[in-house]
Amino acid sequence: MCGIVGYVGPREATPIIVEGLKRLEYRGYDSAGLAVIQDGRIEVRRDVGKLANLERMLVESPVGGNIGIGHTRWATHGAPCPRNAHPHVDCRGEVVVIHNGIVENFLSLRQELAAEGHRFTSETDTETIPHLVEKYLAEGGDLEGAVRRALGRIKGAHAVVVMSSREPDRIVAARLGNAGGVVVGLGEGEMFLASDVLAILEYTRRVIFLEDGQMAVITQEGARFTTLDGQRVAKEAYAVPWDPISAAKGAYKHFMQKEIYEQARSITDTIRGRVDFEAGQVCLDGLGISPEGAQAIERMFIVACGTSAYSALVGKFMIESLARIPVEVDYGSEFRYRDPLINERTLVLALTQSGETVDTLAAMEEARSKGARLLSIVNVIGSQAARMSDGVIYMQAGPEIGVASTKAFTASLVDQYLLALHLGKLRGLIDSARMKELVEHLAELPNLVGRVLGNGNDYDALAAKYFKRENFLYLGRGINYPIALEGALKLKEISYIHAEGYPAGEMKHGPIALIDERMPVVAIAVRDSVYEKMVSQIEQVKARGGIVIALATEGDEAIAGKADHVIHVPPTSPLLSPVVNVVPLQLLAYFIAVRRGCDVDQPRNLAKSVTVE
Ligand code: AGP
């Protein structure tokens, strides 16, 4: 969602901020703006729409200065329009604020401030913050103190960044709750701020993350960290292992395309360092689970949202099969509102690419408050979910920029397989010979995914045939039922085609009424224990005139006689087949969206990290 960038140092702030905001475009936004202190005065430029509009404005009306802040806004209060775009200033133009989150008590604050004579120029909740800071500055004290007092007045979860022409050498930033991250980037004689490390990766890989209830004051010389009540906090810097090239589009047309095609490599990276193929061992010792601890686990919850929740549904099959622990999968947004049955023998696994999804973080807090042990599978290094957990498995997928998750999905499947093997071993359920066999299946995975990717152009031909359809149905069974859900989600989020995923056996209980000659049905019918059942679903679709696109195992020629189109995938071990089977569905969604002329990387209304409830 909203993106934040800040800079203080010897260089021109504007290009650094604009470039940083560009790197955050993937998060989703509807307007953008920046503020720079130029000759002792705050200069604001902001516009609605894409960053190109702001850049045009900056060409017509340039701003120069060595300290500044910038923002991409995803509207919550007030329509996307220039006056509602951030930054927001106080009455005198001396205080400027950018903000992620929602000021829940903004109506009463606005009334109070208006009654005191403050003039508001936007409909946003954010605008209350510069006026509060202005008010407290007028009562005496410095910027940091005034920000502290202002933060004490606002309710909700926030990331707030404040600058003032009264103290033109510093930027004050704070994090309250889980409205998105605040990262301080440490340079040599210069400092950076961002909501996400990708924005500043080009300048520094040494970063410090603000925790809930912490503030940072950054100047050219360095950063100072405190709690909201002013206690000094010693913070350690993280070294981010990503390099700026991994966050660039390269020769690809879209980030999503790049990320789909990267999967043979990203899966290799996910496995790297965690499996000893010769000895037949999985090494996740960093999770700190002892054999006794693993034996004591009575049940598991996996909490996640969207694509990550579908990955979790696959993880349930893996963990129940290999570690024999009962697993429930819950949407983060539901978990905390249903008083889940948790005790200290419950293991809660949070699955989140960004590590900042507010619903998942809230579910984690709920689990923690009830005494569960908390693990997470996370892609973004140092993100809030990772910092909250007792143990973390990083996806090692590299930065994922396309809003539609692809390589993080496959990485998280592999991570859950590793976790299932680890727990199964600790619980004494997998002996060495079996472990060797199970990890061998992993070893061949990158190659199998690479083979599917090699047939990329076939999907474009299929897309050309069906991109004008307005409805799709996806069917799968067993461990591939979540892949049907994921295939449908990928299609709907980037192409705006209505698509539903169903466990194939459920088709006859309702969705079958939708089937006619206009309905393409994507059926995952690979050779596994439910193959025959899938074939009979295909027959039922054909009997009603539907169009069947079947995903079938290489060598299965029989299915060609039953389906309209067959996509072949190489055979895999049943527990890992979702990793291979999802790739054609990603490609099909991608090519259809491109043919429909959609904005593949930044689909309408969607954000990469969803930091509001
Ligand atoms: C994925 O394609 C979606 N954009 C979305 O469902 C996403 O998976 C969801 O918002 C959860 O994100 P997370 O993994 O970063 O928590």
XYZ file of C-alpha atoms and ligand atoms in Angstrom:
629
model
C 0.000 0.000 0.000
C 1.268 3.534 0.582
C 4.990 3.965 -0.013
C 7.378 6.164 1.944
C 10.827 7.475 0.982
C 13.020 10.016 2.759
C 16.529 11.352 2.274
C 18.964 13.614 4.086
C 22.554 14.079 2.940
C 24.754 15.942 0.489
C 22.927 14.882 -2.683
C 19.831 16.292 -4.344
C 16.881 14.729 -2.547
C 14.300 14.894 -5.352
C 15.744 12.288 -7.760
C 16.471 9.895 -4.889
C 12.907 10.217 -3.657
C 11.344 9.840 -7.110
C 13.503 6.794 -7.914
C 12.666 5.296 -4.528
C 8.947 5.848 -5.095
C 9.263 4.169 -8.485
C 10.651 1.096 -6.780
C 7.630 1.099 -4.504
C 5.115 1.462 -7.338
C 4.434 -2.255 -7.126
C 2.795 -1.728 -3.744
C -0.161 -0.041 -5.462
C -1.111 3.662 -5.243
C -3.388 6.283 -6.724
C -1.438 9.517 -6.185
C 2.076 10.617 -5.339
C 3.889 13.585 -3.883
C 7.041 14.861 -2.285
C 8.281 17.710 -0.109
C 11.805 19.138 -0.130
C 13.288 21.909 1.989
C 14.560 24.422 -0.559
C 16.295 27.564 0.696
C 14.764 27.097 4.133
C 11.196 26.704 2.833
C 9.102 23.584 2.404
C 8.198 22.994 -1.225
C 5.483 20.424 -1.980
C 4.663 18.842 -5.322
C 1.894 16.260 -5.600
C -0.448 14.857 -8.196
C -2.981 12.170 -8.767
C -2.321 9.081 -10.889
C 0.972 7.527 -11.843
C 4.370 8.835 -10.835
C 4.889 10.065 -14.388
C 2.425 12.871 -13.567
C 4.495 13.949 -10.585
C 7.654 13.763 -12.697
C 6.056 15.999 -15.333
C 5.116 18.452 -12.617
C 8.696 18.433 -11.352
C 9.970 19.261 -14.834
C 7.618 22.244 -15.060
C 8.222 23.306 -11.487
C 11.481 21.808 -10.196
C 12.479 21.671 -6.528
C 16.002 21.360 -5.186
C 17.335 20.605 -1.726
C 19.231 18.017 0.294
C 16.454 16.831 2.559
C 13.052 15.573 1.570
C 10.249 13.048 1.924
C 7.983 11.405 -0.665
C 4.864 9.262 -0.656
C 2.648 7.140 -2.852
C -0.918 7.139 -1.539
C -3.579 4.431 -1.631
C -6.744 6.326 -0.781
C -8.693 5.515 2.357
C -10.144 8.877 3.517
C -10.920 11.257 0.677
C -10.907 10.496 -3.041
C -7.638 10.258 -4.981
C -7.068 13.869 -6.066
C -4.145 16.311 -5.804
C -5.318 17.997 -2.590
C -5.707 14.635 -0.816
C -2.311 13.360 -1.961
C 0.518 13.403 0.584
C 2.562 15.262 1.843
C 0.236 17.374 3.978
C 1.296 20.646 5.579
C 0.236 22.717 8.572
C -1.305 26.213 8.335
C 2.061 27.997 8.109
C 3.697 25.594 5.680
C 6.396 24.836 8.240
C 5.512 21.225 9.061
C 5.046 18.513 6.483
C 3.850 14.939 6.999
C 3.521 11.684 5.083
C 1.674 8.824 6.657
C 0.531 5.219 6.238
C -2.419 4.021 8.280
C -5.714 5.490 9.409
C -6.154 8.143 12.124
C -9.198 6.504 13.670
C -10.158 9.547 15.768
C -9.549 12.048 12.989
C -13.083 13.497 13.060
C -12.879 14.620 16.680
C -9.286 15.832 16.201
C -10.277 17.797 13.131
C -13.157 19.454 14.977
C -10.881 20.326 17.885
C -8.164 21.741 15.644
C -10.606 23.624 13.420
C -12.171 25.178 16.516
C -8.684 26.373 17.475
C -8.351 28.052 14.081
C -6.450 25.445 12.035
C -7.404 25.448 8.370
C -7.806 22.122 6.581
C -7.378 21.825 2.843
C -8.010 18.090 2.286
C -10.499 15.421 3.312
C -7.794 13.165 4.679
C -7.334 11.857 8.183
C -3.581 12.452 7.745
C -3.914 16.226 7.685
C -4.706 16.238 11.399
C -1.082 15.245 12.086
C 0.769 18.337 10.725
C -1.771 20.550 12.512
C -1.220 18.695 15.777
C 2.540 19.076 15.374
C 2.066 22.767 14.573
C -0.042 23.192 17.698
C 2.535 21.532 19.947
C 5.435 23.399 18.334
C 3.616 26.652 19.093
C 3.435 25.576 22.730
C 7.252 25.386 22.852
C 9.821 22.630 22.472
C 11.424 21.003 19.475
C 10.112 19.044 16.492
C 10.821 15.652 18.040
C 8.893 16.579 21.189
C 5.981 18.003 19.191
C 5.785 14.842 17.053
C 5.849 12.745 20.216
C 2.910 14.681 21.636
C 1.006 14.529 18.344
C 1.483 10.755 18.149
C 0.112 10.475 21.659
C -3.158 11.964 20.386
C -3.824 9.810 17.322
C -5.513 6.412 17.504
C -4.861 3.483 15.203
C -1.823 1.966 13.548
C 0.582 4.265 11.729
C 3.875 4.858 10.008
C 4.482 8.624 10.203
C 7.271 10.752 8.781
C 7.594 14.452 9.647
C 9.881 17.238 8.470
C 9.920 20.920 9.434
C 11.585 24.017 8.013
C 12.178 25.086 11.619
C 14.698 22.251 12.002
C 15.763 21.726 8.410
C 18.495 19.159 9.119
C 16.310 16.291 10.310
C 13.445 13.930 9.584
C 11.420 12.347 12.375
C 9.799 8.953 11.734
C 7.684 6.702 13.913
C 5.910 3.376 13.809
C 2.768 2.738 15.851
C 1.275 -0.731 15.395
C 1.204 -2.560 12.088
C 0.349 -0.059 9.389
C 3.449 -0.924 7.385
C 7.145 -0.795 7.956
C 9.580 2.036 8.502
C 13.153 1.252 7.514
C 16.122 3.522 8.160
C 18.904 3.055 5.596
C 22.413 3.806 6.826
C 24.685 5.513 4.303
C 28.095 7.185 4.564
C 27.334 10.793 5.463
C 23.737 10.362 4.324
C 20.633 8.632 5.620
C 17.551 7.162 3.996
C 14.042 6.289 5.072
C 11.581 3.989 3.397
C 8.543 1.838 3.932
C 10.344 -1.016 2.191
C 14.028 -1.814 1.647
C 13.550 -2.027 -2.128
C 13.248 1.763 -2.292
C 16.779 2.319 -0.986
C 18.574 -0.868 -2.015
C 20.531 1.025 -4.635
C 22.172 3.204 -1.963
C 22.595 0.968 1.041
C 21.970 -2.548 2.218
C 22.509 -1.705 5.910
C 19.124 -1.038 7.403
C 17.400 -0.694 10.750
C 13.697 -1.513 11.163
C 11.507 0.472 13.534
C 9.425 -1.648 15.895
C 5.943 -0.784 17.104
C 6.183 2.218 19.412
C 9.588 3.429 18.250
C 10.753 6.708 16.744
C 13.827 7.636 14.725
C 15.402 11.034 14.172
C 17.678 10.997 11.147
C 20.180 13.636 10.130
C 23.089 13.539 7.689
C 25.321 12.385 10.556
C 23.266 9.416 11.696
C 20.128 8.109 13.345
C 18.902 8.145 16.920
C 16.182 5.770 18.119
C 13.786 6.163 21.030
C 10.535 4.780 22.342
C 7.456 6.981 22.083
C 8.030 8.193 25.629
C 11.584 9.221 24.842
C 13.714 6.332 26.179
C 16.826 5.703 24.057
C 16.819 2.377 22.198
C 19.931 0.606 20.896
C 19.166 -0.921 17.501
C 21.112 -3.384 15.403
C 21.563 -2.980 11.667
C 20.489 -5.789 9.316
C 22.516 -6.552 6.220
C 19.976 -7.132 3.417
C 21.173 -9.965 1.162
C 19.230 -8.798 -1.925
C 21.061 -6.912 -4.648
C 19.578 -4.068 -6.701
C 19.749 -6.101 -9.942
C 17.381 -8.711 -8.543
C 14.832 -5.917 -8.149
C 15.101 -4.783 -11.802
C 12.876 -5.912 -14.683
C 15.759 -6.615 -17.049
C 14.697 -7.811 -20.490
C 11.219 -8.830 -19.360
C 8.105 -6.867 -20.213
C 6.629 -7.221 -16.743
C 7.915 -8.059 -13.282
C 5.308 -10.805 -13.050
C 6.662 -12.403 -16.224
C 10.201 -12.189 -14.852
C 9.138 -13.668 -11.542
C 7.299 -16.568 -13.192
C 10.331 -17.370 -15.342
C 12.702 -17.051 -12.385
C 11.083 -19.929 -10.557
C 13.521 -22.654 -11.518
C 16.212 -20.483 -9.956
C 14.188 -19.198 -7.000
C 13.235 -22.743 -5.997
C 16.922 -23.681 -6.097
C 17.645 -20.713 -3.815
C 14.861 -21.742 -1.458
C 16.366 -25.198 -1.073
C 19.962 -23.931 -0.943
C 21.704 -24.424 2.375
C 18.784 -26.326 3.876
C 19.126 -29.788 2.396
C 22.042 -32.173 2.438
C 21.123 -34.431 -0.457
C 23.966 -36.865 0.110
C 23.238 -37.405 3.768
C 19.506 -37.104 3.212
C 18.964 -34.358 5.774
C 16.959 -31.191 6.128
C 18.525 -28.477 8.217
C 16.080 -26.065 9.843
C 17.794 -26.101 13.230
C 17.469 -22.325 13.484
C 13.787 -22.841 14.320
C 14.868 -24.044 17.746
C 12.399 -26.946 17.951
C 13.707 -29.918 19.930
C 12.521 -33.512 19.361
C 10.567 -33.250 22.652
C 9.099 -29.923 21.557
C 8.024 -31.443 18.236
C 6.461 -34.478 19.977
C 4.519 -32.146 22.224
C 2.787 -30.306 19.373
C -0.888 -31.249 19.443
C -2.129 -29.154 16.547
C -1.086 -26.484 14.133
C -2.742 -23.453 12.641
C -1.449 -21.800 9.505
C -2.601 -18.191 9.264
C -2.331 -16.315 5.992
C -4.219 -14.247 3.403
C -4.865 -14.503 -0.338
C -2.358 -16.520 -2.296
C -0.456 -17.279 0.894
C -3.609 -18.857 2.347
C -3.851 -21.139 -0.707
C -0.236 -22.096 -0.218
C -1.107 -22.885 3.398
C -3.868 -25.246 2.233
C -1.216 -27.214 0.351
C 1.017 -27.062 3.448
C -1.751 -28.718 5.453
C -1.514 -31.784 3.185
C 2.270 -31.841 3.504
C 2.434 -31.456 7.287
C -0.416 -33.839 8.040
C 1.099 -36.427 5.731
C 4.749 -36.201 6.837
C 4.567 -34.988 10.450
C 1.109 -36.315 11.366
C 0.099 -33.095 13.108
C -3.495 -31.939 12.580
C -3.423 -28.620 10.731
C -6.093 -25.958 10.383
C -5.722 -23.147 7.867
C -7.245 -19.808 8.756
C -7.500 -16.478 7.006
C -5.655 -13.902 9.093
C -8.732 -11.687 8.939
C -10.959 -14.388 10.499
C -8.635 -16.006 12.994
C -8.623 -13.349 15.676
C -12.384 -12.895 15.619
C -13.316 -16.490 16.302
C -11.594 -17.124 19.626
C -9.442 -19.996 18.304
C -8.643 -22.914 20.594
C -4.964 -22.425 21.284
C -2.677 -23.479 24.090
C 1.058 -23.865 24.612
C 0.958 -27.168 22.699
C -0.266 -25.343 19.595
C 2.135 -24.304 16.879
C 1.023 -21.329 14.803
C 2.684 -20.771 11.452
C 2.196 -17.427 9.718
C 2.735 -17.484 5.981
C 3.296 -14.110 4.347
C 5.419 -12.947 1.440
C 5.594 -9.343 2.589
C 5.637 -10.025 6.312
C 3.554 -6.851 6.663
C -0.018 -7.998 5.915
C -1.929 -6.472 8.785
C -4.527 -9.264 9.062
C -1.813 -11.895 9.318
C 0.101 -9.837 11.878
C -3.072 -9.455 13.947
C -3.606 -13.226 13.820
C -0.040 -13.706 15.026
C -0.639 -11.356 17.929
C -3.783 -13.284 18.822
C -1.832 -16.555 18.777
C 0.975 -15.104 20.871
C -1.437 -13.708 23.460
C -2.909 -17.200 23.860
C 0.479 -18.775 24.464
C 1.176 -20.499 21.126
C 4.638 -20.957 19.707
C 4.935 -18.753 16.631
C 6.781 -19.588 13.421
C 6.677 -17.727 10.155
C 7.509 -18.292 6.517
C 8.362 -14.876 5.112
C 10.058 -13.484 2.017
C 10.918 -9.920 2.999
C 13.978 -9.914 5.228
C 13.478 -8.267 8.596
C 9.757 -7.651 8.058
C 7.410 -7.387 11.010
C 6.179 -11.004 10.824
C 9.757 -12.252 10.885
C 10.602 -10.069 13.859
C 7.547 -11.218 15.820
C 8.210 -14.937 15.399
C 10.030 -17.429 17.589
C 11.493 -18.909 14.422
C 11.551 -17.841 10.767
C 11.993 -19.679 7.496
C 12.879 -17.128 4.845
C 11.476 -17.979 1.414
C 14.751 -16.951 -0.252
C 12.778 -16.104 -3.402
C 14.357 -12.661 -3.860
C 12.278 -9.492 -4.173
C 8.799 -10.077 -5.587
C 7.519 -6.911 -7.204
C 4.522 -7.942 -9.334
C 1.406 -7.547 -7.196
C 0.298 -11.048 -8.186
C 2.388 -13.453 -6.170
C 4.088 -16.206 -8.159
C 7.623 -17.116 -7.138
C 6.852 -16.478 -3.463
C 3.973 -18.950 -3.773
C 6.186 -21.743 -5.077
C 8.932 -20.872 -2.575
C 6.471 -21.074 0.292
C 5.279 -24.491 -0.903
C 8.853 -25.732 -0.848
C 9.406 -24.189 2.597
C 6.357 -25.955 3.974
C 7.600 -29.234 2.535
C 10.931 -28.658 4.309
C 9.128 -27.831 7.545
C 6.979 -30.954 7.237
C 10.123 -33.076 6.728
C 11.837 -31.380 9.666
C 8.886 -31.929 12.016
C 8.366 -35.493 10.741
C 11.998 -36.292 11.476
C 11.902 -34.694 14.936
C 8.747 -36.661 15.760
C 10.497 -39.896 14.768
C 8.215 -40.568 11.796
C 10.746 -40.399 8.971
C 13.766 -42.679 9.000
C 16.954 -41.941 7.087
C 16.112 -44.059 4.041
C 12.708 -42.416 3.635
C 14.194 -38.967 4.217
C 16.718 -39.560 1.455
C 13.937 -40.460 -0.930
C 11.830 -37.443 0.083
C 14.648 -34.947 -0.403
C 15.525 -36.481 -3.767
C 12.104 -35.361 -4.990
C 13.121 -31.837 -4.052
C 16.364 -32.081 -5.979
C 14.558 -32.618 -9.273
C 12.016 -29.831 -8.735
C 13.880 -26.863 -10.328
C 14.457 -28.908 -13.452
C 10.786 -29.921 -13.686
C 9.638 -26.326 -13.261
C 12.202 -25.296 -15.882
C 10.656 -27.803 -18.308
C 7.194 -26.309 -17.839
C 8.584 -22.820 -18.385
C 10.228 -23.992 -21.584
C 6.758 -24.397 -23.145
C 5.812 -20.796 -22.327
C 4.583 -19.913 -25.794
C 1.922 -22.640 -25.827
C 0.076 -20.672 -23.182
C -0.027 -17.590 -25.334
C -1.756 -19.591 -28.057
C -4.326 -20.748 -25.516
C -4.697 -17.213 -24.190
C -5.352 -15.972 -27.733
C -8.309 -18.342 -27.934
C -9.932 -17.527 -24.619
C -8.897 -14.041 -23.512
C -12.316 -12.565 -24.328
C -14.229 -14.950 -22.042
C -15.742 -13.388 -18.935
C -15.919 -16.491 -16.715
C -13.583 -19.373 -15.949
C -13.888 -22.346 -13.623
C -10.863 -24.108 -12.122
C -11.178 -27.619 -10.698
C -8.746 -29.728 -8.713
C -8.844 -32.416 -6.063
C -6.781 -33.395 -3.072
C -3.525 -31.500 -2.777
C -4.238 -29.832 -6.123
C -7.547 -28.360 -5.031
C -5.753 -25.297 -3.553
C -3.959 -24.971 -6.909
C -7.376 -24.619 -8.581
C -8.120 -21.801 -6.098
C -4.774 -20.182 -6.841
C -5.193 -20.508 -10.634
C -8.569 -18.746 -10.384
C -7.168 -16.003 -8.121
C -4.263 -15.337 -10.498
C -6.628 -14.970 -13.434
C -9.132 -12.728 -11.683
C -6.628 -10.375 -10.073
C -4.658 -9.530 -13.193
C -7.172 -9.963 -16.037
C -10.410 -8.972 -14.222
C -12.097 -12.091 -15.571
C -14.460 -13.672 -13.083
C -12.926 -17.002 -12.116
C -13.804 -19.516 -9.444
C -11.740 -22.333 -8.054
C -13.495 -25.407 -6.695
C -12.670 -28.826 -5.305
C -13.826 -30.845 -8.301
C -16.132 -33.061 -6.250
C -18.135 -29.987 -5.274
C -18.957 -29.104 -8.875
C -22.112 -31.183 -8.887
C -23.377 -29.347 -5.803
C -23.835 -26.029 -7.552
C -21.262 -24.724 -10.031
C -22.295 -27.316 -12.618
C -25.298 -25.056 -13.287
C -22.885 -22.510 -14.790
C -21.485 -24.818 -17.412
C -22.326 -24.250 -21.037
C -20.409 -23.769 -24.276
C -19.100 -20.363 -23.090
C -17.468 -21.649 -19.930
C -13.788 -22.664 -20.051
C -13.010 -25.146 -17.266
C -9.384 -25.656 -16.270
C -9.134 -29.138 -14.761
C -6.000 -30.294 -12.930
C -6.042 -33.965 -13.863
C -2.517 -35.195 -13.280
C -1.843 -38.883 -12.654
C -2.313 -39.200 -8.909
C -4.653 -40.968 -6.515
C -7.651 -38.887 -7.646
C -6.945 -39.028 -11.372
C -9.947 -41.217 -12.228
C -12.235 -38.916 -10.260
C -10.926 -35.906 -12.170
C -11.494 -37.651 -15.470
C -15.085 -38.278 -14.523
C -15.510 -34.545 -13.694
C -14.123 -33.714 -17.119
C -16.709 -36.040 -18.686
C -19.434 -34.222 -16.770
C -18.241 -30.844 -18.012
C -18.065 -32.090 -21.613
C -21.538 -33.641 -21.347
C -22.844 -30.116 -20.653
C -20.998 -28.498 -23.512
C -18.228 -26.876 -21.434
C -14.721 -26.266 -22.762
C -12.092 -28.293 -20.944
C -8.468 -27.222 -20.595
C -6.861 -30.188 -18.865
C -3.569 -30.155 -17.009
C -2.295 -33.691 -17.480
C 0.848 -35.694 -16.813
C 3.279 -36.103 -19.704
C 2.567 -39.364 -21.470
C -1.142 -39.282 -20.676
C -2.501 -39.329 -24.211
C -5.885 -40.739 -23.209
C -7.002 -37.425 -21.803
C -6.629 -35.739 -25.199
C -9.743 -37.570 -26.338
C -11.769 -36.061 -23.530
C -10.486 -32.479 -23.224
C -10.468 -29.602 -25.720
C -6.885 -28.671 -24.822
C -4.219 -30.494 -22.885
C -1.321 -28.867 -21.059
C 1.290 -31.457 -20.186
C 3.366 -31.276 -17.011
C 6.174 -33.628 -15.991
C 5.415 -36.245 -13.334
C 6.386 -35.338 -9.755
C 6.003 -36.776 -6.307
C 2.389 -36.211 -5.203
C 3.284 -33.859 -2.328
C 5.354 -31.631 -4.588
C 3.101 -31.737 -7.642
C 1.408 -28.404 -6.729
C 4.750 -26.640 -7.235
C 4.878 -27.816 -10.848
C 1.147 -27.620 -11.571
C 0.708 -24.011 -10.549
C 3.237 -22.726 -13.094
C 1.062 -23.313 -16.218
C -1.825 -21.599 -14.451
C 0.366 -18.572 -13.699
C 1.435 -18.456 -17.356
C -2.116 -18.792 -18.651
C -3.300 -15.940 -16.401
C -0.328 -13.813 -17.428
C -0.816 -14.231 -21.191
C -4.569 -13.683 -20.949
C -4.065 -10.463 -18.955
C -1.476 -9.201 -21.446
C -3.855 -9.880 -24.354
C -6.583 -7.980 -22.531
C -4.219 -5.019 -22.202
C -4.298 -5.085 -18.394
C -1.719 -3.525 -16.108
C -0.246 -6.869 -15.101
C 2.153 -5.663 -12.428
C -0.189 -3.196 -10.792
C -3.737 -4.477 -11.168
C -6.505 -2.042 -10.311
C -7.530 -1.688 -6.661
C -4.822 -4.078 -5.427
C -1.747 -3.475 -3.320
C 1.302 -5.643 -2.797
C 1.309 -5.412 0.972
C -2.103 -4.898 2.470
C -1.480 -2.841 5.563
C -5.089 -1.909 6.359
C -7.685 -4.163 7.931
C -1.388 -12.510 -4.421
O -1.378 -12.673 -5.788
C -2.202 -11.420 -3.919
N -1.772 -10.188 -4.447
C -2.579 -11.424 -2.443
O -3.597 -12.367 -2.322
C -1.488 -11.729 -1.389
O -1.080 -13.049 -1.476
C -2.063 -11.425 0.014
O -2.377 -10.069 0.109
C -1.143 -11.835 1.138
O 0.085 -11.188 1.072
P 1.330 -11.644 1.931
O 1.728 -12.993 1.479
O 2.362 -10.592 1.686
O 0.875 -11.667 3.368
